[in-house]
Short mmCIF file of C-alpha atoms in Angstrom, two decimals:
data_model
loop_
_atom_site.label_atom_id
_atom_site.label_comp_id
_atom_site.label_asym_id
_atom_site.label_seq_id
_atom_site.Cartn_x
_atom_site.Cartn_y
_atom_site.Cartn_z
CA MET A 1 -6.25 146.48 42.25
CA GLU A 2 -7.44 144.36 39.35
CA SER A 3 -4.68 143.06 37.13
CA ALA A 4 -6.47 144.40 34.03
CA LEU A 5 -6.31 147.88 35.40
CA THR A 6 -2.77 147.48 36.59
CA ASP A 7 -1.85 146.38 33.03
CA ARG A 8 -3.52 149.53 31.50
CA LEU A 9 -1.83 151.86 34.00
CA SER A 10 1.61 150.47 33.17
CA HIS A 11 1.08 149.90 29.48
CA THR A 12 3.81 151.03 27.09
CA ASP A 13 1.24 152.85 24.83
CA PRO A 14 0.56 156.29 26.44
CA VAL A 15 -2.94 156.35 24.86
CA VAL A 16 -3.84 153.25 26.92
CA ARG A 17 -2.46 154.94 30.11
CA ARG A 18 -4.41 158.05 29.34
CA VAL A 19 -7.62 156.13 28.98
CA ALA A 20 -6.89 154.44 32.19
CA MET A 21 -6.59 157.88 33.88
CA MET A 22 -9.81 159.01 32.55
CA SER A 23 -11.71 155.92 33.92
CA LEU A 24 -9.76 155.55 37.14
CA LEU A 25 -12.22 157.26 39.48
CA ASP A 26 -15.03 155.14 38.02
CA GLU A 27 -13.11 151.93 38.88
CA LEU A 28 -11.65 152.75 42.20
CA ASP A 29 -12.76 154.76 45.15
CA PRO A 30 -11.14 158.32 45.45
CA ASP A 31 -8.84 157.26 48.30
CA ALA A 32 -7.36 154.37 46.35
CA ALA A 33 -7.18 156.32 43.05
CA GLU A 34 -5.47 159.39 44.54
CA PRO A 35 -1.94 158.11 44.81
CA ILE A 36 -1.97 156.57 41.36
CA LEU A 37 -3.20 159.93 39.91
CA ILE A 38 -0.41 161.76 41.84
CA ALA A 39 2.20 159.47 40.47
CA ALA A 40 0.91 159.93 36.97
CA LEU A 41 1.60 163.67 37.16
CA GLN A 42 5.23 162.52 36.55
CA ASP A 43 4.39 160.31 33.50
CA PRO A 44 6.65 160.86 30.58
CA ALA A 45 3.61 161.34 28.24
CA ARG A 46 1.97 164.77 28.31
CA GLU A 47 -1.50 163.39 27.63
CA VAL A 48 -1.33 161.10 30.67
CA ARG A 49 -0.09 163.94 32.99
CA LEU A 50 -2.94 166.12 31.54
CA GLU A 51 -5.62 163.61 32.34
CA ALA A 52 -4.18 163.02 35.87
CA ALA A 53 -4.29 166.71 36.64
CA ARG A 54 -7.82 166.98 35.52
CA ALA A 55 -8.93 163.91 37.47
CA LEU A 56 -7.33 165.38 40.68
CA GLU A 57 -9.91 168.24 40.62
CA ALA A 58 -12.09 166.25 43.00
CA GLN A 59 -9.24 165.70 45.48
CA ASP A 60 -8.10 168.21 48.00
CA SER A 61 -5.89 166.37 50.40
CA PRO A 62 -2.40 167.80 51.19
CA ASP A 63 -0.81 165.11 48.96
CA ALA A 64 -2.97 165.84 46.06
CA VAL A 65 -2.47 169.61 46.37
CA ALA A 66 1.30 169.09 46.69
CA GLY A 67 1.26 167.06 43.45
CA LEU A 68 -0.79 169.73 41.61
CA LEU A 69 1.53 172.45 42.90
CA LYS A 70 4.39 170.59 41.32
CA ALA A 71 2.43 170.16 38.11
CA LEU A 72 2.12 173.91 37.85
CA GLU A 73 5.73 173.89 36.79
CA ASP A 74 5.18 171.21 34.00
CA VAL A 75 6.86 171.90 30.81
CA GLU A 76 3.58 171.63 28.94
CA TYR A 77 1.20 174.57 29.13
CA SER A 78 -1.94 172.42 28.95
CA VAL A 79 -0.84 170.39 31.91
CA ARG A 80 -0.06 173.60 33.98
CA GLU A 81 -3.50 174.93 33.05
CA ALA A 82 -5.18 171.72 34.04
CA ALA A 83 -3.38 171.75 37.38
CA ALA A 84 -4.34 175.37 38.03
CA GLN A 85 -7.95 174.53 37.23
CA SER A 86 -8.01 171.59 39.55
CA LEU A 87 -6.37 173.69 42.36
CA SER A 88 -9.12 176.30 41.91
CA ALA A 89 -11.67 173.67 42.95
CA VAL A 90 -9.89 173.05 46.23
CA LYS A 91 -12.34 173.59 49.10
CA ASN A 92 -10.19 172.38 52.06
CA PRO A 93 -8.83 175.35 53.93
CA ALA A 94 -6.39 173.07 55.65
CA VAL A 95 -4.22 173.09 52.54
CA GLY A 96 -4.12 176.85 52.39
CA ALA A 97 -0.69 176.98 53.99
CA LEU A 98 0.73 174.78 51.10
CA LEU A 99 -0.66 177.24 48.60
CA LEU A 100 0.54 180.34 50.40
CA GLU A 101 4.05 178.98 50.44
CA GLN A 102 4.20 179.31 46.67
CA ALA A 103 2.54 182.67 46.34
CA ASP A 104 5.86 184.37 45.37
CA ASN A 105 7.12 181.44 43.12
CA THR A 106 9.48 182.69 40.44
CA ASP A 107 7.10 181.19 37.76
CA ALA A 108 4.30 183.56 36.81
CA GLY A 109 2.10 180.58 35.87
CA VAL A 110 2.51 179.13 39.28
CA ARG A 111 1.81 182.48 40.98
CA ALA A 112 -1.37 182.93 38.95
CA GLY A 113 -2.43 179.32 39.69
CA ILE A 114 -1.92 179.74 43.36
CA PHE A 115 -4.11 182.82 43.60
CA ARG A 116 -6.80 181.22 41.46
CA ALA A 117 -6.82 178.32 43.94
CA LEU A 118 -6.86 180.76 46.91
CA ARG A 119 -9.84 182.79 45.67
CA GLU A 120 -12.71 180.73 47.09
CA LEU A 121 -10.88 179.54 50.20
CA ARG A 122 -11.22 183.03 51.55
CA LEU A 123 -8.29 182.78 53.83
CA PRO A 124 -7.53 186.05 55.71
CA ALA A 125 -3.80 184.98 55.49
CA ALA A 126 -4.02 185.45 51.72
CA THR A 127 -4.57 189.21 51.96
CA LEU A 128 -1.03 190.31 52.32
CA PRO A 129 0.34 188.07 49.53
CA ALA A 130 -2.39 189.13 47.21
CA VAL A 131 -1.73 192.82 47.90
CA LYS A 132 1.91 192.25 47.16
CA ALA A 133 0.99 190.68 43.90
CA LEU A 134 -1.12 193.58 42.56
CA PRO A 135 1.93 195.25 40.91
CA ASP A 136 3.13 191.95 39.43
CA GLU A 137 4.58 192.25 36.07
CA GLU A 138 2.31 189.53 34.70
CA ALA A 139 -1.25 190.48 33.95
CA ARG A 140 -2.64 187.04 34.75
CA VAL A 141 -1.04 187.23 38.29
CA ARG A 142 -2.61 190.71 38.91
CA ARG A 143 -5.98 189.42 37.70
CA GLU A 144 -6.05 186.47 40.04
CA ALA A 145 -4.62 188.51 43.00
CA VAL A 146 -7.26 191.14 42.77
CA ALA A 147 -10.01 188.51 42.57
CA VAL A 148 -8.77 187.03 45.84
CA LEU A 149 -9.00 190.42 47.40
CA GLY A 150 -12.52 190.85 46.19
CA TRP A 151 -13.68 187.57 47.55
CA LEU A 152 -11.99 188.52 50.94
CA LYS A 153 -13.65 191.96 50.80
CA ALA A 154 -10.38 193.57 51.62
CA HIS A 155 -11.32 197.12 52.38
CA SER A 156 -7.72 198.00 53.19
CA ALA A 157 -6.73 197.11 49.60
CA LEU A 158 -9.36 199.21 47.86
CA PRO A 159 -7.05 202.09 46.82
CA GLN A 160 -4.78 199.72 45.01
CA MET A 161 -7.67 197.74 43.52
CA VAL A 162 -9.22 200.97 42.27
CA VAL A 163 -5.97 201.81 40.46
CA LEU A 164 -6.11 198.51 38.66
CA ALA A 165 -9.83 199.02 37.74
CA THR A 166 -9.18 202.37 36.17
CA SER A 167 -5.67 202.34 34.75
CA ASP A 168 -4.18 198.85 34.37
CA PRO A 169 -2.90 198.35 30.81
CA ASP A 170 -4.59 194.91 30.53
CA ALA A 171 -8.40 194.89 29.92
CA GLU A 172 -8.78 191.56 31.65
CA VAL A 173 -7.19 192.98 34.81
CA ARG A 174 -9.44 196.04 34.69
CA ARG A 175 -12.50 193.91 34.26
CA ALA A 176 -11.58 191.71 37.13
CA ALA A 177 -10.69 194.69 39.35
CA VAL A 178 -14.05 196.34 38.63
CA GLY A 179 -15.84 193.23 39.60
CA ALA A 180 -13.72 192.74 42.73
CA ILE A 181 -14.32 196.26 44.04
CA GLY A 182 -18.10 195.60 43.91
CA PHE A 183 -18.30 194.81 47.68
CA SER A 184 -18.05 198.51 48.66
CA ALA A 185 -20.01 201.58 47.84
CA GLU A 186 -17.36 203.98 49.16
CA THR A 187 -16.88 207.14 47.08
CA LEU A 188 -13.66 206.02 45.52
CA VAL A 189 -15.39 202.90 44.29
CA SER A 190 -18.30 204.81 42.89
CA LYS A 191 -15.92 207.05 40.96
CA ALA A 192 -13.98 204.09 39.68
CA VAL A 193 -17.00 202.29 38.47
CA GLU A 194 -18.29 205.44 36.79
CA SER A 195 -14.95 205.69 34.97
CA ALA A 196 -15.05 202.01 34.01
CA LEU A 197 -18.46 202.55 32.36
CA ALA A 198 -16.58 204.54 29.77
CA ASP A 199 -13.68 202.02 29.35
CA SER A 200 -12.43 201.33 25.90
CA ASP A 201 -13.16 197.57 26.40
CA TRP A 202 -16.79 196.62 26.26
CA GLN A 203 -16.47 193.81 28.81
CA VAL A 204 -15.10 196.25 31.42
CA ARG A 205 -18.15 198.42 30.67
CA GLU A 206 -20.44 195.46 31.08
CA VAL A 207 -19.12 194.57 34.48
CA ALA A 208 -19.26 198.20 35.56
CA ALA A 209 -22.90 198.45 34.51
CA ALA A 210 -23.72 195.31 36.61
CA VAL A 211 -21.79 196.58 39.64
CA ILE A 212 -23.68 199.91 39.73
CA GLY A 213 -26.99 197.99 40.13
CA LYS A 214 -25.48 195.55 42.71
CA LEU A 215 -24.24 198.44 44.94
CA GLY A 216 -27.33 200.54 44.44
CA LEU A 217 -25.40 203.48 43.22
CA GLN A 218 -28.39 205.73 42.39
CA GLU A 219 -26.17 208.70 41.65
CA LEU A 220 -24.83 206.87 38.61
CA ALA A 221 -28.28 206.38 37.09
CA PRO A 222 -27.74 208.92 34.40
CA ALA A 223 -24.58 207.12 33.34
CA LEU A 224 -26.51 203.91 33.10
CA ILE A 225 -29.16 205.57 30.95
CA ALA A 226 -26.51 206.83 28.70
CA ALA A 227 -25.06 203.21 28.53
CA LEU A 228 -28.35 202.07 27.06
CA ASN A 229 -26.93 203.43 23.74
CA ASP A 230 -23.74 201.51 24.13
CA SER A 231 -22.31 199.93 20.83
CA HIS A 232 -22.49 196.48 22.49
CA TRP A 233 -25.82 194.95 23.44
CA GLN A 234 -24.31 193.14 26.40
CA VAL A 235 -23.48 196.41 28.02
CA ARG A 236 -27.01 197.71 27.23
CA LEU A 237 -28.47 194.67 28.79
CA LYS A 238 -26.55 195.04 32.06
CA ALA A 239 -27.39 198.76 32.19
CA ALA A 240 -31.11 197.85 31.71
CA HIS A 241 -30.93 195.26 34.41
CA SER A 242 -29.25 197.69 36.87
CA LEU A 243 -31.79 200.49 36.07
CA GLY A 244 -34.53 198.04 37.04
CA ARG A 245 -32.67 197.19 40.34
CA LEU A 246 -32.38 200.99 40.98
CA ARG A 247 -36.01 201.51 40.05
CA GLU A 248 -34.89 204.48 38.08
CA GLY A 249 -37.97 206.35 36.79
CA GLY A 250 -35.84 208.55 34.51
CA ALA A 251 -35.03 205.47 32.41
CA VAL A 252 -38.57 204.58 31.47
CA ALA A 253 -38.61 206.23 27.93
CA ALA A 254 -35.25 204.70 27.02
CA LEU A 255 -36.21 201.24 28.35
CA CYS A 256 -39.47 201.44 26.36
CA ASP A 257 -37.47 202.00 23.23
CA LEU A 258 -35.45 198.94 24.02
CA LEU A 259 -38.67 196.79 23.94
CA PHE A 260 -38.22 196.91 20.23
CA ASP A 261 -34.54 196.28 19.97
CA PRO A 262 -33.41 193.57 17.45
CA VAL A 263 -31.71 191.52 20.31
CA SER A 264 -34.45 189.43 22.06
CA ASN A 265 -32.44 189.11 25.32
CA LEU A 266 -32.32 192.96 25.54
CA ARG A 267 -36.00 193.26 24.89
CA LYS A 268 -36.68 190.77 27.70
CA GLU A 269 -34.38 192.67 30.13
CA ALA A 270 -35.95 195.97 29.23
CA ALA A 271 -39.48 194.46 30.03
CA LEU A 272 -38.33 193.14 33.32
CA ALA A 273 -36.73 196.38 34.28
CA LEU A 274 -39.94 198.25 33.40
CA GLY A 275 -41.75 195.86 35.68
CA GLU A 276 -39.49 196.80 38.49
CA ILE A 277 -39.79 200.35 37.92
CA SER A 278 -43.60 200.09 37.60
CA ASP A 279 -44.25 203.42 35.91
CA PRO A 280 -47.73 203.58 34.35
CA ALA A 281 -46.10 205.40 31.38
CA SER A 282 -44.82 202.01 30.17
CA ILE A 283 -48.12 200.29 30.06
CA ASP A 284 -48.81 200.78 26.35
CA PRO A 285 -45.33 199.71 25.06
CA LEU A 286 -45.45 196.66 27.38
CA PHE A 287 -48.94 195.77 26.02
CA GLU A 288 -47.53 195.89 22.50
CA ALA A 289 -44.53 193.86 23.67
CA ILE A 290 -46.86 191.00 24.82
CA SER A 291 -47.14 190.17 21.16
CA ASP A 292 -43.42 189.94 20.69
CA SER A 293 -42.09 187.08 18.48
CA ASP A 294 -39.94 185.67 21.31
CA PRO A 295 -41.82 183.67 24.09
CA ASP A 296 -39.45 184.82 26.71
CA VAL A 297 -40.06 188.48 25.84
CA ARG A 298 -43.72 187.89 25.80
CA LYS A 299 -43.67 186.34 29.31
CA ALA A 300 -41.54 189.17 30.75
CA ALA A 301 -43.70 191.78 29.11
CA ASN A 302 -46.84 190.20 30.43
CA LEU A 303 -45.49 189.94 33.96
CA ALA A 304 -44.45 193.62 33.96
CA TYR A 305 -47.79 194.67 32.44
CA CYS A 306 -49.83 192.82 35.02
CA ARG A 307 -47.56 194.01 37.81
CA ILE A 308 -47.95 197.73 36.84
CA LYS A 309 -51.81 197.37 36.50
CA ALA A 310 -52.06 195.73 39.81
CA LEU A 311 -49.88 198.27 41.64
CA HIS A 312 -51.69 201.20 40.17
CA ASP A 313 -55.16 199.67 40.18
CA LEU A 314 -55.56 200.09 36.46
CA CYS A 315 -58.51 198.50 34.79
#
């Protein structure tokens, strides 16, 4: 290692050490930098530990994971969050056992970080710990645990996940659970998603509207049409998108009205949905929308208009 880099890494000024952490991976290959970053997780300066935790995002060796797991117990919240974020990027299933060992850690931040890290590894062995964590007293742990089960498509856990989706006191948990159950079109899921479409939190309603289209729940089309009048445009947009995926003819009139909504993204989504449904009744409103002030809306309206004319051989 160059003496200049060594001097910066051991400098008495934590700002200098922090900058060294930020540039370390540019100056050394990952294998050489990793032990230095791991050691820096124990630096007395918060900012140095923070940068080391961030830099380890690209590393997923057992040693790096062990260091990040220890950092989940750091006294500083920012360092714990950086470590959890870096762990969430781990792609090496071989370190799954290390993560699972900490799934019942007494610290809620550690538990949440572990399940966030386990999410994309899709380890079958994570199913039972995630199920056990669903009643956790900490909302952040429940949120991450239900996400793990969604990625694993854990059919056996659907009843517990549905309970979180419909009745958890924390809106973020309900939102995560509604998204997580979107791998199954079972009746209990359909009922839960319909209930979530009337949730008090608009973000839960937004996810529910998207899941209906993803699962092709045609029986919930009337509820989606009603959601086109939601007080939040983001919910209306997801409802419009899902109605297009369902090719729901009963939504044509309401979608035509949305072509003139003040929100341009919503006008665009309504045009795309009408193109998917391809009902000739939308030809005239779409023709008018081709002159919209927004170029994306004009493009979507033109595509939908041309599609309908071609499908129905309209001259």
